[in-house]
Coordinates of N, CA and C in Angstrom, one line a residue:
X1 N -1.7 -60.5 50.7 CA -2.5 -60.1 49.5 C -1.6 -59.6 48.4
X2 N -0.5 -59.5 48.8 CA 0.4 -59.6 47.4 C 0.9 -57.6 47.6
X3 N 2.4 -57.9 47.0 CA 2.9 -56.3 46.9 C 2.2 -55.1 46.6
X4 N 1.2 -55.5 45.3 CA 0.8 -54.1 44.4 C -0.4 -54.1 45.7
X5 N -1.1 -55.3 46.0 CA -2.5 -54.9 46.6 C -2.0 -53.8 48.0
X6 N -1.2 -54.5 48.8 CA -1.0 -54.3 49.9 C 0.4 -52.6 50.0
X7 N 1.1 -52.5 49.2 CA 2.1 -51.4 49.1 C 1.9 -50.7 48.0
X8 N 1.4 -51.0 47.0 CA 0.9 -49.9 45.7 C 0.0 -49.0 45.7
X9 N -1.1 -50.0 45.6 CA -2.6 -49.7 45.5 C -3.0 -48.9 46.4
X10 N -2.8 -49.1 47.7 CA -2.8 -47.9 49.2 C -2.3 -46.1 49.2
X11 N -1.2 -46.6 48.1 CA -0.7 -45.1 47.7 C -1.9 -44.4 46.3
X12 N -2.2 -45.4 45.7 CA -2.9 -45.1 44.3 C -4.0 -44.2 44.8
X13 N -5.0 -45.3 46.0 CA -6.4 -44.7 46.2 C -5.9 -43.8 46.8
X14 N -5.3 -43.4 47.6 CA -5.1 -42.4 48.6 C -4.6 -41.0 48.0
X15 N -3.9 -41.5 46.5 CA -3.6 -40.0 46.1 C -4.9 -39.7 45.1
X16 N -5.7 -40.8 45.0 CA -7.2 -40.4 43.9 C -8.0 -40.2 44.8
X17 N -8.5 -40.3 46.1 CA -9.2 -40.0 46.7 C -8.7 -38.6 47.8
X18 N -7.9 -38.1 47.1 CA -7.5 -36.8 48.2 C -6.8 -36.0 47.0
X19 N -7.4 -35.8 45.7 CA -7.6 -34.6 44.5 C -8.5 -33.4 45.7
X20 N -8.1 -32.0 45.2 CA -8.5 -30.9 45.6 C -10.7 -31.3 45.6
X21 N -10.6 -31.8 44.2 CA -12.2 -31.8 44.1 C -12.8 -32.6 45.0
X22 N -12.3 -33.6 44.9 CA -12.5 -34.5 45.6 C -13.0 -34.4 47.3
X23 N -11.9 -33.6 48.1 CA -11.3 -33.0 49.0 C -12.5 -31.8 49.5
X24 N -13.1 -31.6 48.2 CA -14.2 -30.3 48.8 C -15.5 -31.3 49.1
X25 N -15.9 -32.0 48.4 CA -16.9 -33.1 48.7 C -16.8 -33.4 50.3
X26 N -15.5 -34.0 50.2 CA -15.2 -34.5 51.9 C -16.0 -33.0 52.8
X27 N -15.4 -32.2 52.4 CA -15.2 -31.2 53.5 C -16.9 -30.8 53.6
X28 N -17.7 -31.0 52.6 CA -19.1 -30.7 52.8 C -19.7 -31.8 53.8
X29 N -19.8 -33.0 53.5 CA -20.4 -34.2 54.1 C -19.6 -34.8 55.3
X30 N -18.6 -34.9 55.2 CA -18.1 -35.7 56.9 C -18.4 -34.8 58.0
X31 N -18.5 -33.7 57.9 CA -19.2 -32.5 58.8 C -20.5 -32.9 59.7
X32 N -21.2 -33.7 58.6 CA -22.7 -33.9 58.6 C -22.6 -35.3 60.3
X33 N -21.6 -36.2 60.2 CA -21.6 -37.2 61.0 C -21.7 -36.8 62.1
X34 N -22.2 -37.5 63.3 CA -22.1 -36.8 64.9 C -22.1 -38.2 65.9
X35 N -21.7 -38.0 67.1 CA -22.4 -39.1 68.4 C -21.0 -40.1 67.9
X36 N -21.4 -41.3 68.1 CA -20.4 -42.8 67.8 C -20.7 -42.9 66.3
X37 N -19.3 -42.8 65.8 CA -19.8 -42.5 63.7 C -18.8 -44.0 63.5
X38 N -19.4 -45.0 62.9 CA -18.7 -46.3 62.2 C -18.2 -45.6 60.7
X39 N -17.0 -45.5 60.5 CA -16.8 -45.1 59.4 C -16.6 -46.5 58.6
X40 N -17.2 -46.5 57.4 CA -16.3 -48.0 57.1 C -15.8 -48.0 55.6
X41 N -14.9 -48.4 55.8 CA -13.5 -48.0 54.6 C -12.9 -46.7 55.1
X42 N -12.2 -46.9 56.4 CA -10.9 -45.5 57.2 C -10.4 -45.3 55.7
X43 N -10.2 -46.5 55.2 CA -8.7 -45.9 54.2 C -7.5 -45.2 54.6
X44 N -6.8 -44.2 54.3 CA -5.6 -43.9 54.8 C -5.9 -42.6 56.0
X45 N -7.5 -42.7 56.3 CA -7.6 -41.8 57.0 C -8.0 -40.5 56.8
X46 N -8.0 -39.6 55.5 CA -8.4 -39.2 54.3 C -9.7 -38.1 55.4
X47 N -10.8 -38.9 55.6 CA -11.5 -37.9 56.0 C -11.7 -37.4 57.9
X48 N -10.6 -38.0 58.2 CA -10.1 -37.5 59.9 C -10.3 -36.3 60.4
X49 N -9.7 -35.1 59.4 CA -9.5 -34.0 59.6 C -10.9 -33.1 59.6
X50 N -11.8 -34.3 58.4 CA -13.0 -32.9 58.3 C -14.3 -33.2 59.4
X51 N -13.7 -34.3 60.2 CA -14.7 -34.3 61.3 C -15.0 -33.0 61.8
X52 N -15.9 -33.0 62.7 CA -16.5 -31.7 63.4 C -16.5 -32.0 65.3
X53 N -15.3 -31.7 65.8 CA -15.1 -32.4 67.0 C -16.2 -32.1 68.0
X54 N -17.0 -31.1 67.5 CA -18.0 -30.6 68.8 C -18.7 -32.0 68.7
X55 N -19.3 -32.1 67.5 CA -20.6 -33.3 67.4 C -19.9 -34.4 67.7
X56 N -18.8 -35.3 67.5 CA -18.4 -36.2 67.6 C -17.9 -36.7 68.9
X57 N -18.3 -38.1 69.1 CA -17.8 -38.7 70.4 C -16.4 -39.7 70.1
X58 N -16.7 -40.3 69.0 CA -16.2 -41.2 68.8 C -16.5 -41.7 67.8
X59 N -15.0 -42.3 66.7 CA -14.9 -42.7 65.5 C -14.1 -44.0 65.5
X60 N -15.2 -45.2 64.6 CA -15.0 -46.4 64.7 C -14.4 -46.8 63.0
X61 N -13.1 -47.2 62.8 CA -12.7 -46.8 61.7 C -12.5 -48.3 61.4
X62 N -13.7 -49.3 60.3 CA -13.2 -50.5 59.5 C -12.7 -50.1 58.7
X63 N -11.2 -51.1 58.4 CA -10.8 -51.1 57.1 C -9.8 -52.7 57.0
X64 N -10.2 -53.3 56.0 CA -9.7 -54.4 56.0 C -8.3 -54.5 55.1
X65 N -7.6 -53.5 54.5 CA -6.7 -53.8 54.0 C -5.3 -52.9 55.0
X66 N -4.1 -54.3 55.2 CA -2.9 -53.9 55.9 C -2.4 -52.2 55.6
X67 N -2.6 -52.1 54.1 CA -1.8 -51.3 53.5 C -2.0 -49.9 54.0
X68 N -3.8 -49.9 53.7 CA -4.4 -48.9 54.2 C -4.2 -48.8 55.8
X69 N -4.1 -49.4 56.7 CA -4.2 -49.3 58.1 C -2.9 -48.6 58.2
X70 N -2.2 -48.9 58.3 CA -0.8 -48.8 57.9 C -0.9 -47.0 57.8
X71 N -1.1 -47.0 57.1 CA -1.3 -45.3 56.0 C -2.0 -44.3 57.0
X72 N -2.9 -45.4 57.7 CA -4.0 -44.5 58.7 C -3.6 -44.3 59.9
X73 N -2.6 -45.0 60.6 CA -2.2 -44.8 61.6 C -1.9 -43.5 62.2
X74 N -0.9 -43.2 60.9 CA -0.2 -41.6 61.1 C -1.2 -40.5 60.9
X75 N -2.8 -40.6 60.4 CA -3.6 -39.4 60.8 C -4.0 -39.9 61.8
X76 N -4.5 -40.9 62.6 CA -5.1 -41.0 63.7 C -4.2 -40.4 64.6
X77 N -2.3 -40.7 64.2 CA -2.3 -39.6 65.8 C -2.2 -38.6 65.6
X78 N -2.9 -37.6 65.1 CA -2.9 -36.3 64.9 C -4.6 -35.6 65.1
X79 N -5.5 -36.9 65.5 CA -6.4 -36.4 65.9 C -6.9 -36.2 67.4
X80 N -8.2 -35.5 67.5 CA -8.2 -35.1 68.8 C -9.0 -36.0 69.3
X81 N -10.0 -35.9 68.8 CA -11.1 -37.4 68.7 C -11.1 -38.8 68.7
X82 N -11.4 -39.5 69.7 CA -10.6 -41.4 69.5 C -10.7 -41.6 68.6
X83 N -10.0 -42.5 67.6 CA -10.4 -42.9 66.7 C -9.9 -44.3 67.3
X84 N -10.7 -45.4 67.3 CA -10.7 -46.9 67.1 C -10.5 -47.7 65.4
X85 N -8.9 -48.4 65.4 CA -9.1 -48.9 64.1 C -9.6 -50.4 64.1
X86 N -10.3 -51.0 63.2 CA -10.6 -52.5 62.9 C -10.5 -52.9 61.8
X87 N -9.6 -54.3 62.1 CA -9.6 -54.7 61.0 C -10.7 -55.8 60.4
X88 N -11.7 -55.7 59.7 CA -12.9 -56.6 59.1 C -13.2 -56.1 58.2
X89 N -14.4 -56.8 57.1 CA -14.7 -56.5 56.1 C -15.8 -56.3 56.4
X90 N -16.2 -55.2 55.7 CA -17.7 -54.5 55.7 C -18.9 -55.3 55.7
X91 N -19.0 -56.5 55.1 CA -19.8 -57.8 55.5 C -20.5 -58.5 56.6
X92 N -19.1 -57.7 57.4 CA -19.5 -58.4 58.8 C -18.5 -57.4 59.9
X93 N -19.0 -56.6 60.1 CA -19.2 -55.3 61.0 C -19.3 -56.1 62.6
X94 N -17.4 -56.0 63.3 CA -17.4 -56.4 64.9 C -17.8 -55.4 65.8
X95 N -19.6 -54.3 65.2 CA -20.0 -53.8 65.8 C -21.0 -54.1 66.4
X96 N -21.6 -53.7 68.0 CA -23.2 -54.5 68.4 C -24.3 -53.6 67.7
X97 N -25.2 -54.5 67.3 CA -26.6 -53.9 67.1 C -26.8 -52.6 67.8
X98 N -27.3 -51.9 67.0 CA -27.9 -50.5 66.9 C -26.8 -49.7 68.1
X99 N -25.9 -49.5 67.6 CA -24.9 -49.0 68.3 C -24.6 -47.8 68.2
X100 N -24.7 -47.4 67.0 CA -23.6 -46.2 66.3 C -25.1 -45.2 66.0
X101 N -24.3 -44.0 65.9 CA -25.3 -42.7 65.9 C -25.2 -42.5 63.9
X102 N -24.4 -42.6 63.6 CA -23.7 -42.5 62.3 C -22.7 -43.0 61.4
X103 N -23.6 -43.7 60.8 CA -22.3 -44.1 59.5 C -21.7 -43.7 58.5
X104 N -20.1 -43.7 58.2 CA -19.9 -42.9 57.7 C -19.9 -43.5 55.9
X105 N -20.2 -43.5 55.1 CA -19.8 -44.5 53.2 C -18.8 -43.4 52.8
X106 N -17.5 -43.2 52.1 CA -17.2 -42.5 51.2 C -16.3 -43.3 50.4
X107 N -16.5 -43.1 49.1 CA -15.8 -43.8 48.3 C -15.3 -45.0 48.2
X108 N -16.4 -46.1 49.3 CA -15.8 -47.7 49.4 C -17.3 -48.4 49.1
X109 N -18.3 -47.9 49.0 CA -19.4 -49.0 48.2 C -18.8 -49.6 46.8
X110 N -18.5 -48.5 45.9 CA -17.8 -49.1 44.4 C -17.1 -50.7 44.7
X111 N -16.2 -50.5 45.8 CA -15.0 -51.8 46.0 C -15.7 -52.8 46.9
X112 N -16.7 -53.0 48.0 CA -17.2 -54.1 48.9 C -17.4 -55.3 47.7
X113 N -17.2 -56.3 48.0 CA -17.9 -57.3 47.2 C -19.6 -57.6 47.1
X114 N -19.9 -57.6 48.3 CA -20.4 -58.2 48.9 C -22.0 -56.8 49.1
X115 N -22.0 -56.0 48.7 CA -22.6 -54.6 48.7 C -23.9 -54.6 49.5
X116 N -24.6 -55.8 49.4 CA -26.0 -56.4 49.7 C -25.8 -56.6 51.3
X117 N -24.6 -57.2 51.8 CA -24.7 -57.8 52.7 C -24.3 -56.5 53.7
X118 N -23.1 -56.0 53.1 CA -22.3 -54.7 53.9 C -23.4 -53.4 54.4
X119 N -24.4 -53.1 53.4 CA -25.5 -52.1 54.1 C -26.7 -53.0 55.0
X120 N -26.7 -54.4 54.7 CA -27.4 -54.6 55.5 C -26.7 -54.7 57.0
X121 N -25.3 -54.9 57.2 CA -25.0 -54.6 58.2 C -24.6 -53.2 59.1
X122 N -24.8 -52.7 57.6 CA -25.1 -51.1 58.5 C -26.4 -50.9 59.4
X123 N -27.1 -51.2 58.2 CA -28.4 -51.2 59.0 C -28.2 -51.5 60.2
X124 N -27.7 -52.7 60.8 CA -28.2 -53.4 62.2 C -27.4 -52.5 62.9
X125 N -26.1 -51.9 62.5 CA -25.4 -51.4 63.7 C -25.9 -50.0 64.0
X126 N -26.9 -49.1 63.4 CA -27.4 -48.0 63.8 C -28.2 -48.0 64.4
X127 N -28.6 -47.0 65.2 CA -29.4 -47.2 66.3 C -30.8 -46.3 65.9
X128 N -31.5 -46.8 66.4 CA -32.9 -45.9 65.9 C -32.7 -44.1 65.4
X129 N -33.1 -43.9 64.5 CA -32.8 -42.4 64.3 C -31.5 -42.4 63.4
X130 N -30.9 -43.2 63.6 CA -29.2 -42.8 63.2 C -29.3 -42.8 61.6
X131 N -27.9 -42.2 61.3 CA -28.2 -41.6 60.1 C -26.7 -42.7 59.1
X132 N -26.9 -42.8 57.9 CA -26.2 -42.8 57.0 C -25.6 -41.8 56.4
X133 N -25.0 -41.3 56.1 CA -23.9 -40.1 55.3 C -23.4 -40.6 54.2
X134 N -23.3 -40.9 52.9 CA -22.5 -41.3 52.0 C -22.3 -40.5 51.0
X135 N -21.3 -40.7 50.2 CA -20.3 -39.9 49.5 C -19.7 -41.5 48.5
X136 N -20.1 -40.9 47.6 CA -20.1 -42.0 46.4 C -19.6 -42.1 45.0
X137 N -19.0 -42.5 44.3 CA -19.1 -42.5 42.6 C -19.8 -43.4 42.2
X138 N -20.4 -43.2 41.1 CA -21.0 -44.3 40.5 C -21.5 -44.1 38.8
X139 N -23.1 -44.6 38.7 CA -23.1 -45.1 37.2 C -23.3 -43.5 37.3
X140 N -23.4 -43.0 36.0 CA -23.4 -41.8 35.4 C -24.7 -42.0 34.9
X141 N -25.4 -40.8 34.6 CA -27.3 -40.7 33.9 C -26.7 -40.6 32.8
X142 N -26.0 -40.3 31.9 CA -25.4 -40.3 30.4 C -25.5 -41.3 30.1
X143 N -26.0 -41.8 28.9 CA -25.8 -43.1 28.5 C -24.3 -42.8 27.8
X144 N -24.1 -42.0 27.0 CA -22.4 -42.2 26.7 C -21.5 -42.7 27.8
X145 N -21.8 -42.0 28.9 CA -20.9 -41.7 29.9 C -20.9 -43.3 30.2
X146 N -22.5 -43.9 30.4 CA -22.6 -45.0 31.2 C -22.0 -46.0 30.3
X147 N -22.0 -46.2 29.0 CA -21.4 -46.9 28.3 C -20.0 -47.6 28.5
X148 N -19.5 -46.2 28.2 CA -18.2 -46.2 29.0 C -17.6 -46.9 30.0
X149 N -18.8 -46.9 31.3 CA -18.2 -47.2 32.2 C -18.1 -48.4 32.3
X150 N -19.5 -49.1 31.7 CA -18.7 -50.7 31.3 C -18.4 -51.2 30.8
X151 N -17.9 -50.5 29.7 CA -16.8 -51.0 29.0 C -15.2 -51.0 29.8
X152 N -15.1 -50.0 30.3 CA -13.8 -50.1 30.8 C -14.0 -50.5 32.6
X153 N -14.9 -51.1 33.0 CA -14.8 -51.4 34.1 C -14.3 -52.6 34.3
X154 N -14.1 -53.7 33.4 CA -13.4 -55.1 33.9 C -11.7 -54.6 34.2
X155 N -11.5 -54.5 33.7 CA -10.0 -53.9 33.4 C -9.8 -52.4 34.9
X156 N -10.7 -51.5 35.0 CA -10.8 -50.7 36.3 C -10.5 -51.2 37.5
X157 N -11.2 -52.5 37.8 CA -11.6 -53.2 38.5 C -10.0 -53.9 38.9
X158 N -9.4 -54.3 38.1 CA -8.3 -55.1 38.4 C -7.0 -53.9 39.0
X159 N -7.2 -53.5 38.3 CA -6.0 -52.3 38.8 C -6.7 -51.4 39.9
X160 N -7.9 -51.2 40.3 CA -8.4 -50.0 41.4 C -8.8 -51.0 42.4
X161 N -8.3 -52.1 42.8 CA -8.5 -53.1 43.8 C -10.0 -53.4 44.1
X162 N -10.7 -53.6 42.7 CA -12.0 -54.0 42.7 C -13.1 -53.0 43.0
X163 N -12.6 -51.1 42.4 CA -13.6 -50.3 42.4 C -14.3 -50.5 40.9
X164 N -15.8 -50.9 41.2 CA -16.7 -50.6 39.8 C -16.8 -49.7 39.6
X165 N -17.1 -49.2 38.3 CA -17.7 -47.8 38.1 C -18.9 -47.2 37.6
X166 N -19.8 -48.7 37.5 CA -21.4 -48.3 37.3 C -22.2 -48.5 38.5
X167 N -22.0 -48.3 39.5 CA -22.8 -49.3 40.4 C -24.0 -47.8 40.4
X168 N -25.3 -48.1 40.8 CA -26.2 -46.9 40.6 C -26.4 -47.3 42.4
X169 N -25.7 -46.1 42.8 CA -25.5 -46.0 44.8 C -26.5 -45.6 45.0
X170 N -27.2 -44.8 44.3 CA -28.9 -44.3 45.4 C -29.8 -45.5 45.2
X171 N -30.2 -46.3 44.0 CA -30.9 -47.4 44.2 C -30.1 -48.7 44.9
X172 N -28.9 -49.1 45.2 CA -28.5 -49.8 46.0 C -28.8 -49.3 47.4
X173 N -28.4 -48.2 48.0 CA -29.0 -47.7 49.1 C -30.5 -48.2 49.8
X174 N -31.4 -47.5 48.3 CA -32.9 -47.4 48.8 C -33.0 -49.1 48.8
X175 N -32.5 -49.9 47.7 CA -33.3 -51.0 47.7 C -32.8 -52.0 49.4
X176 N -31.9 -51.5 49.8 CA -31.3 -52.6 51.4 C -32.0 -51.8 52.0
X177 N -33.1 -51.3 52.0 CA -34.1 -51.0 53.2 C -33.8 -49.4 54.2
X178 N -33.2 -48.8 53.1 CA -32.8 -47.3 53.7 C -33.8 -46.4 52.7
X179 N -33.9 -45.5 53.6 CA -34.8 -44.0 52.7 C -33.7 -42.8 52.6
X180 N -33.9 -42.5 51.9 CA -33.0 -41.5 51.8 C -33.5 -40.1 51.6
X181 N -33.1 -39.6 52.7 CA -33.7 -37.9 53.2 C -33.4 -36.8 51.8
X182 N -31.7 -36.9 51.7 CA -31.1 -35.9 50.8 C -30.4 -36.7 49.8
X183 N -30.2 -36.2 49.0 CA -29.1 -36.7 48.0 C -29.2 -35.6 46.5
X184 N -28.2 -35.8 46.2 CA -27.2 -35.0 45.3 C -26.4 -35.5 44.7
X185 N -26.3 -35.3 43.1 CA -25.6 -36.2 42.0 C -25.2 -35.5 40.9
X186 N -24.0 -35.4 40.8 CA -23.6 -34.5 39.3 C -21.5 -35.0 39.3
X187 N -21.3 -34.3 38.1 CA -20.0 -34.8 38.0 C -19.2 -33.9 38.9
X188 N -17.7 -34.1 39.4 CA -16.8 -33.8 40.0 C -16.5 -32.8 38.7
X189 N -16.1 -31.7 38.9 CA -15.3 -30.7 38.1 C -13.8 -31.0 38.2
X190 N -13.1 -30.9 37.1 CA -11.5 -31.5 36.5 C -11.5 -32.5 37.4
X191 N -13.0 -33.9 36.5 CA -12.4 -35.2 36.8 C -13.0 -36.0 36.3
X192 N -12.4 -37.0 35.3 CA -12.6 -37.8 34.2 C -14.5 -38.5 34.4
X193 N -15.4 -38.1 33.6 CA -16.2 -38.4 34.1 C -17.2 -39.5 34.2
X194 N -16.0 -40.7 33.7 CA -16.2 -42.3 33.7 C -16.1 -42.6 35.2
X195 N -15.8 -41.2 36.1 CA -15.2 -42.0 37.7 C -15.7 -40.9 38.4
X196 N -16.3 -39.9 37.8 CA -16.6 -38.3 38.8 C -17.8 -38.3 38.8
X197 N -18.6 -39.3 38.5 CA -20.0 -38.8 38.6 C -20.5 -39.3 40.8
X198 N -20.8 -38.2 41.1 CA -20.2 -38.4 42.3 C -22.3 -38.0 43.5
X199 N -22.6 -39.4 43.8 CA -23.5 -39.0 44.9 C -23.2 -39.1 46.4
X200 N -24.2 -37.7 46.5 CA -23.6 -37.1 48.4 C -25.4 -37.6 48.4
X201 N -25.5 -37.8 49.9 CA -27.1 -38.1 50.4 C -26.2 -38.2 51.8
X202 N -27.8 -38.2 52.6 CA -28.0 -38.5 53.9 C -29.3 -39.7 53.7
X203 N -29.1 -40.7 54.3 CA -30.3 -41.6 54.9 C -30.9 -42.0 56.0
X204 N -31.9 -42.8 56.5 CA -31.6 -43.4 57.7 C -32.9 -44.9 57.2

C-alpha cells in the first residue's frame, strides 16, 4: 500500500487518536463492551487498556492495515485479556453469525469505504441482545462548522487515509437497521472542531 499509507499514516492516526481528550471519550465508552467484543478498526490498539477485564471474555481485533497491526502487536502483549488479531476489511467480517456479545466502532466509520455494507455486517455477527458501542466523529449541527467540513474534506481524505469528516454517524447507524438506546454529541474540548464534533451511543 505504499510507504506513507503503511509507515506514516499508522503513526499520524495513532498520535490523533490518543490526544488527552480524546483519551477521556475512550475511557468512558470501551468500559461499556462485555462477553466476546469484535472490535473493528484495533488500530494500534489504542483502546486495549480501557477494557474492563471482569466483563470481558474475549477481544476480536479487525484491522486491515499492515502498519496498524504492526503497532498493535506491542499492546496486545501487555494485555490480560486474549486479544485475537485479523487481518480483513470491515466489509466482510471472518466472523460467524450472531457470534459476538459486543461490537466495538471507535473512530473507523469516518475511513470504511464501504459503511453500508460494514454495519450490515455487524449486524449479522451479533448475537441477539448484543450491543453496539460506538465512538465517532462526524458532521457537525453548525452549518459553519458543517461547511467547512466539506470543503476541506477532499484533501482530509487524502492525507487521513480516507477519514471523512461529514459523515452524520447516528443516521448512518439508525438507517442499517440499528436502534439506538443512547447517544451523545457535542464537540471535543481543545479540538479543532471541523474533526471534534464527536458521537458516543450504545445500540443494538
Amino acid at each position: 500500500m505504499g510507504f506513507y499509507a503503511e509507515r506514516v499514516l499508522p503513526n499520524l492516526i495513532a498520535c490523533a487518536c490518543g490526544t488527552r481528550p480524546i483519551l477521556k471519550h475512550r475511557r468512558v465508552m470501551v468500559p461499556e463492551a462485555e462477553g466476546v467484543v469484535l472490535e473493528v478498526g484495533l488500530g494500534s490498539g489504542t483502546n486495549l487498556p480501557y477494557y474492563d477485564a471482569s466483563r470481558v471474555k474475549q477481544v476480536i481485533g479487525v484491522e486491515p492495515s499492515e502498519g496498524m497491526r504492526t503497532k498493535a502487536q506491542r499492546a496486545i502483549g501487555r494485555q490480560a485479556i486474549p486479544v485475537e488479531l485479523i487481518d480483513a476489511p470491515a466489509e466482510a467480517l471472518p466472523v460467524e453469525d450472531r457470534s459476538v456479545d459486543t461490537v466495538l466502532l471507535t473512530f473507523t466509520l469516518c475511513t470504511i469505504p464501504d459503511w453500508q455494507a460494514a454495519l450490515a455486517e455487524m449486524r449479522r455477527v451479533l448475537k441477539p441482545g448484543g450491543r453496539l458501542v460506538f465512538l465517532e466523529h462526524g458532521l457537525a449541527p453548525d452549518a459553519g462548522v458543517a461547511r467547512w467540513q466539506h470543503r476541506i474534506e477532499p484533501v482530509w481524505k487524502r492525507i487521513g487515509g480516507g477519514c471523512h469528516l461529514s459523515r452524520p454517524i447516528d443516521r448512518m447507524i439508525a438507517d442499517s437497521g440499528f436502534r439506538i438506546d443512547r447517544l451523545e454529541a457535542d464537540y471535543t474540548p481543545k479540538s479543532p472542531k471541523i474533526a471534534g464534533f464527536v458521537y458516543r451511543g450504545i445500540a443494538h
